mmCIF file of C-alpha atoms in Angstrom:
data_model
loop_
_atom_site.group_PDB
_atom_site.id
_atom_site.type_symbol
_atom_site.label_atom_id
_atom_site.label_comp_id
_atom_site.label_asym_id
_atom_site.label_seq_id
_atom_site.Cartn_x
_atom_site.Cartn_y
_atom_site.Cartn_z
ATOM 1 C CA MET A 1 10.846 -11.109 -20.161
ATOM 2 C CA LEU A 2 12.016 -8.189 -18.140
ATOM 3 C CA PHE A 3 14.312 -5.304 -19.086
ATOM 4 C CA ARG A 4 18.080 -5.690 -17.654
ATOM 5 C CA SER A 5 17.351 -3.177 -14.824
ATOM 6 C CA ASP A 6 13.713 -4.228 -14.166
ATOM 7 C CA PHE A 7 12.098 -6.862 -11.610
ATOM 8 C CA VAL A 8 8.869 -7.933 -10.766
ATOM 9 C CA VAL A 9 7.503 -6.437 -7.345
ATOM 10 C CA ASN A 10 3.802 -7.867 -7.189
ATOM 11 C CA LEU A 11 1.762 -10.624 -8.482
ATOM 12 C CA PHE A 12 -2.220 -10.698 -7.859
ATOM 13 C CA THR A 13 -5.350 -12.287 -9.781
ATOM 14 C CA ALA A 14 -7.975 -10.121 -11.350
ATOM 15 C CA SER A 15 -11.111 -10.549 -13.649
ATOM 16 C CA THR A 16 -11.682 -8.569 -16.858
ATOM 17 C CA HIS A 17 -14.729 -7.388 -14.800
ATOM 18 C CA GLN A 18 -12.708 -5.637 -12.033
ATOM 19 C CA THR A 19 -11.074 -2.221 -11.862
ATOM 20 C CA LEU A 20 -7.200 -1.588 -10.848
ATOM 21 C CA LEU A 21 -6.735 1.226 -8.919
ATOM 22 C CA PHE A 22 -2.754 2.474 -9.118
ATOM 23 C CA PHE A 23 -1.556 4.441 -6.396
ATOM 24 C CA THR A 24 1.633 6.195 -6.861
ATOM 25 C CA ASP A 25 4.241 7.632 -4.486
ATOM 26 C CA ALA A 26 2.914 11.060 -5.118
ATOM 27 C CA GLY A 27 -0.133 10.137 -3.519
ATOM 28 C CA LYS A 28 -2.442 10.181 -6.448
ATOM 29 C CA VAL A 29 -4.810 7.321 -7.874
ATOM 30 C CA TYR A 30 -5.315 6.169 -11.168
ATOM 31 C CA TRP A 31 -8.047 4.025 -12.696
ATOM 32 C CA LEU A 32 -7.823 1.209 -15.324
ATOM 33 C CA LYS A 33 -9.966 -1.513 -16.262
ATOM 34 C CA VAL A 34 -8.626 -4.891 -16.424
ATOM 35 C CA HIS A 35 -10.084 -5.719 -20.075
ATOM 36 C CA GLU A 36 -8.214 -2.401 -21.336
ATOM 37 C CA ILE A 37 -4.783 -4.035 -20.424
ATOM 38 C CA PRO A 38 -3.416 -5.679 -23.751
ATOM 39 C CA GLU A 39 -3.379 -9.765 -23.163
ATOM 40 C CA ALA A 40 0.007 -10.799 -23.943
ATOM 41 C CA SER A 41 1.816 -14.263 -24.254
ATOM 42 C CA ARG A 42 3.727 -15.807 -21.086
ATOM 43 C CA ALA A 43 7.070 -14.629 -22.552
ATOM 44 C CA ALA A 44 6.028 -11.188 -23.506
ATOM 45 C CA LYS A 45 7.291 -7.741 -22.146
ATOM 46 C CA GLY A 46 4.146 -6.328 -21.641
ATOM 47 C CA LYS A 47 3.235 -2.765 -21.944
ATOM 48 C CA ALA A 48 4.500 0.234 -20.228
ATOM 49 C CA LEU A 49 2.322 1.792 -17.396
ATOM 50 C CA VAL A 50 2.915 5.191 -18.934
ATOM 51 C CA ASN A 51 1.360 4.327 -22.144
ATOM 52 C CA LEU A 52 -1.820 3.263 -20.169
ATOM 53 C CA LEU A 53 -1.993 5.671 -17.699
ATOM 54 C CA ALA A 54 -1.680 9.713 -17.415
ATOM 55 C CA LEU A 55 1.032 9.643 -15.335
ATOM 56 C CA ALA A 56 2.839 13.014 -13.882
ATOM 57 C CA GLY A 57 6.259 13.624 -14.275
ATOM 58 C CA SER A 58 8.212 11.497 -12.273
ATOM 59 C CA GLU A 59 5.581 9.498 -10.208
ATOM 60 C CA LYS A 60 5.777 5.844 -9.756
ATOM 61 C CA VAL A 61 3.209 3.405 -9.219
ATOM 62 C CA THR A 62 4.009 1.958 -5.646
ATOM 63 C CA ALA A 63 0.319 -0.228 -4.954
ATOM 64 C CA THR A 64 -2.093 -1.464 -7.154
ATOM 65 C CA LEU A 65 -5.435 -2.799 -5.863
ATOM 66 C CA PRO A 66 -8.076 -4.921 -7.898
ATOM 67 C CA VAL A 67 -11.723 -3.743 -6.915
ATOM 68 C CA LYS A 68 -14.739 -5.323 -7.997
ATOM 69 C CA GLU A 69 -17.028 -3.043 -6.141
ATOM 70 C CA PHE A 70 -16.810 0.645 -4.399
ATOM 71 C CA ARG A 71 -18.586 -0.263 -1.135
ATOM 72 C CA ASP A 72 -18.771 2.031 1.649
ATOM 73 C CA ASP A 73 -18.123 -0.978 4.098
ATOM 74 C CA GLN A 74 -14.543 -1.233 2.739
ATOM 75 C CA PHE A 75 -11.311 0.878 3.180
ATOM 76 C CA VAL A 76 -8.225 1.971 1.571
ATOM 77 C CA VAL A 77 -5.557 2.085 4.327
ATOM 78 C CA MET A 78 -2.392 3.641 3.368
ATOM 79 C CA ALA A 79 0.980 4.403 4.675
ATOM 80 C CA THR A 80 4.067 7.047 4.070
ATOM 81 C CA LYS A 81 7.709 6.743 4.303
ATOM 82 C CA ASN A 82 7.461 9.371 7.159
ATOM 83 C CA GLY A 83 5.175 7.202 9.166
ATOM 84 C CA LEU A 84 1.715 8.594 8.440
ATOM 85 C CA VAL A 85 -0.921 6.543 7.954
ATOM 86 C CA LYS A 86 -4.641 7.206 6.448
ATOM 87 C CA LYS A 87 -7.924 5.472 6.005
ATOM 88 C CA THR A 88 -10.624 6.451 3.462
ATOM 89 C CA GLU A 89 -13.701 4.763 2.260
ATOM 90 C CA LEU A 90 -13.378 2.784 -0.997
ATOM 91 C CA SER A 91 -16.571 4.405 -2.139
ATOM 92 C CA ALA A 92 -14.352 7.852 -2.193
ATOM 93 C CA TYR A 93 -12.718 6.381 -5.089
ATOM 94 C CA SER A 94 -15.425 5.511 -7.431
ATOM 95 C CA ASN A 95 -15.483 8.500 -9.930
ATOM 96 C CA PRO A 96 -12.489 7.843 -12.164
ATOM 97 C CA ARG A 97 -10.970 10.887 -13.828
ATOM 98 C CA GLN A 98 -8.283 10.651 -16.889
ATOM 99 C CA GLY A 99 -5.548 12.347 -14.859
ATOM 100 C CA GLY A 100 -5.956 10.655 -11.668
ATOM 101 C CA ILE A 101 -7.058 12.438 -8.359
ATOM 102 C CA ILE A 102 -5.235 12.780 -5.217
ATOM 103 C CA ALA A 103 -5.862 10.015 -2.825
ATOM 104 C CA LEU A 104 -4.015 11.653 0.488
ATOM 105 C CA GLY A 105 -1.882 14.738 1.167
ATOM 106 C CA LEU A 106 1.635 14.721 1.270
ATOM 107 C CA GLU A 107 4.045 16.960 3.046
ATOM 108 C CA GLU A 108 7.050 18.219 1.368
ATOM 109 C CA GLY A 109 9.644 15.248 1.181
ATOM 110 C CA ASP A 110 7.329 12.353 2.044
ATOM 111 C CA LYS A 111 5.651 9.585 -0.108
ATOM 112 C CA LEU A 112 3.383 7.135 -0.284
ATOM 113 C CA ILE A 113 4.808 3.557 0.103
ATOM 114 C CA GLY A 114 2.069 1.043 0.755
ATOM 115 C CA VAL A 115 -1.657 0.530 0.495
ATOM 116 C CA GLN A 116 -4.059 -2.060 1.565
ATOM 117 C CA LEU A 117 -7.623 -2.829 1.108
ATOM 118 C CA THR A 118 -9.490 -3.752 4.492
ATOM 119 C CA ASP A 119 -12.878 -4.206 6.154
ATOM 120 C CA GLY A 120 -12.096 -2.019 8.903
ATOM 121 C CA GLN A 121 -11.444 -4.533 11.713
ATOM 122 C CA ARG A 122 -8.000 -5.572 10.803
ATOM 123 C CA GLU A 123 -4.607 -4.721 12.413
ATOM 124 C CA ILE A 124 -1.790 -2.493 10.597
ATOM 125 C CA LEU A 125 1.878 -3.534 10.565
ATOM 126 C CA LEU A 126 4.428 -0.927 9.560
ATOM 127 C CA GLY A 127 8.116 -1.654 8.944
ATOM 128 C CA THR A 128 11.042 0.432 8.871
ATOM 129 C CA LYS A 129 14.347 0.198 7.054
ATOM 130 C CA GLN A 130 16.064 0.013 10.138
ATOM 131 C CA GLY A 131 14.206 -2.994 11.159
ATOM 132 C CA ILE A 132 11.758 -1.775 13.430
ATOM 133 C CA THR A 133 7.830 -2.747 13.316
ATOM 134 C CA ILE A 134 5.069 -1.758 14.964
ATOM 135 C CA ARG A 135 1.623 -3.566 15.020
ATOM 136 C CA PHE A 136 -1.809 -1.572 16.100
ATOM 137 C CA ALA A 137 -5.440 -1.776 15.735
ATOM 138 C CA GLU A 138 -6.916 -0.423 12.385
ATOM 139 C CA GLY A 139 -9.976 1.196 14.705
ATOM 140 C CA GLU A 140 -7.192 3.558 15.896
ATOM 141 C CA VAL A 141 -7.562 5.140 12.376
ATOM 142 C CA ARG A 142 -10.600 7.034 11.566
ATOM 143 C CA SER A 143 -11.927 7.373 8.185
ATOM 144 C CA MET A 144 -10.640 10.595 6.486
ATOM 145 C CA GLY A 145 -11.391 12.260 3.263
ATOM 146 C CA ARG A 146 -9.272 11.799 -0.030
ATOM 147 C CA THR A 147 -7.221 15.178 0.642
ATOM 148 C CA ALA A 148 -6.184 14.760 4.299
ATOM 149 C CA TYR A 149 -2.642 13.935 5.390
ATOM 150 C CA GLY A 150 -3.512 10.992 7.652
ATOM 151 C CA VAL A 151 -2.350 10.709 11.360
ATOM 152 C CA LYS A 152 0.932 9.178 12.869
ATOM 153 C CA GLY A 153 1.366 5.629 12.695
ATOM 154 C CA ILE A 154 4.982 5.370 13.982
ATOM 155 C CA THR A 155 7.237 7.623 15.674
ATOM 156 C CA LEU A 156 10.644 7.463 13.515
ATOM 157 C CA GLU A 157 14.341 7.796 14.988
ATOM 158 C CA GLU A 158 16.086 10.466 12.912
ATOM 159 C CA GLY A 159 17.690 8.662 9.436
ATOM 160 C CA ASN A 160 14.851 5.804 9.664
ATOM 161 C CA GLU A 161 11.832 5.422 7.389
ATOM 162 C CA VAL A 162 8.583 3.447 6.682
ATOM 163 C CA ILE A 163 9.460 0.676 3.707
ATOM 164 C CA GLY A 164 6.495 -1.536 3.979
ATOM 165 C CA MET A 165 2.831 -2.061 5.454
ATOM 166 C CA GLU A 166 0.810 -5.412 5.900
ATOM 167 C CA THR A 167 -2.594 -5.642 7.448
ATOM 168 C CA ILE A 168 -3.823 -8.928 9.615
ATOM 169 C CA THR A 169 -6.852 -9.969 11.277
ATOM 170 C CA PRO A 170 -6.507 -9.640 15.101
ATOM 171 C CA ASP A 171 -6.656 -13.394 15.436
ATOM 172 C CA SER A 172 -4.027 -14.189 12.788
ATOM 173 C CA THR A 173 -1.947 -17.008 13.685
ATOM 174 C CA THR A 174 0.611 -16.479 10.382
ATOM 175 C CA SER A 175 4.084 -15.550 10.168
ATOM 176 C CA ILE A 176 5.929 -12.374 9.464
ATOM 177 C CA LEU A 177 8.643 -13.013 6.833
ATOM 178 C CA THR A 178 11.290 -9.986 6.760
ATOM 179 C CA VAL A 179 13.948 -9.889 4.079
ATOM 180 C CA THR A 180 16.892 -7.315 4.305
ATOM 181 C CA GLU A 181 18.344 -5.653 1.282
ATOM 182 C CA GLY A 182 21.649 -7.733 1.439
ATOM 183 C CA GLY A 183 19.533 -11.201 1.039
ATOM 184 C CA TYR A 184 18.959 -12.148 4.904
ATOM 185 C CA GLY A 185 15.406 -13.649 5.720
ATOM 186 C CA LYS A 186 13.560 -14.266 8.881
ATOM 187 C CA ARG A 187 9.968 -15.574 9.814
ATOM 188 C CA THR A 188 8.782 -14.730 12.988
ATOM 189 C CA PRO A 189 5.177 -15.710 14.558
ATOM 190 C CA VAL A 190 3.112 -12.446 14.605
ATOM 191 C CA GLY A 191 2.041 -13.231 18.019
ATOM 192 C CA GLU A 192 5.569 -11.851 18.972
ATOM 193 C CA TYR A 193 4.742 -8.282 17.472
ATOM 194 C CA ARG A 194 2.487 -7.246 20.527
ATOM 195 C CA VAL A 195 -0.275 -4.904 19.691
ATOM 196 C CA GLN A 196 0.799 -1.359 20.651
ATOM 197 C CA GLY A 197 -0.999 2.088 20.455
ATOM 198 C CA ARG A 198 -0.827 3.892 16.939
ATOM 199 C CA GLY A 199 2.589 6.664 17.057
ATOM 200 C CA GLY A 200 4.600 4.102 19.002
ATOM 201 C CA LYS A 201 8.141 3.325 18.573
ATOM 202 C CA GLY A 202 7.509 0.040 17.819
ATOM 203 C CA ILE A 203 9.774 -3.117 18.477
ATOM 204 C CA ILE A 204 13.154 -4.878 16.720
ATOM 205 C CA SER A 205 12.121 -6.708 14.129
ATOM 206 C CA VAL A 206 15.585 -7.630 12.912
ATOM 207 C CA LYS A 207 19.061 -6.482 13.517
#
């Protein structure tokens, strides 16, 4: 059951032994054990995150990662609306604090829009609100400390911004589903998105 102005944005599975990492648009990360989330019936509304996390001000959660172990050979890859990307070892987030910690530094006016857990060998796709997509190797983004700002993932035209990020394996044969605000959608083989250098302008994904 949802409030009138609410809607579902993400679904995932997690065991009670896992930790959930909540990343906010302000570039912070918070921790919550799965078993600490109250269990509810199928039709229940659930509990507001503000009652479970010590969110500051107008912070909004933009991504959630279920984590079993904080390993050195896994990475957290992040993207901002201004086109920056950052990669940090998962182990850097192994010491939880009640008030959260900085996940990445943000310039004024920028926001964290996407987070993915990787093995360091994937490819990154960034999609913008003007229908542009760029695909580049994760290896082009070196691992950085928690408070670093990241590096340029895509060069944006004026008025454009990044609205989504996905990661795929280099040999992936999947399709990319692009959906517009007006309700139009198209499915394109991932092979049609050629691999470019990080920081390029990308190609048209949808007009």
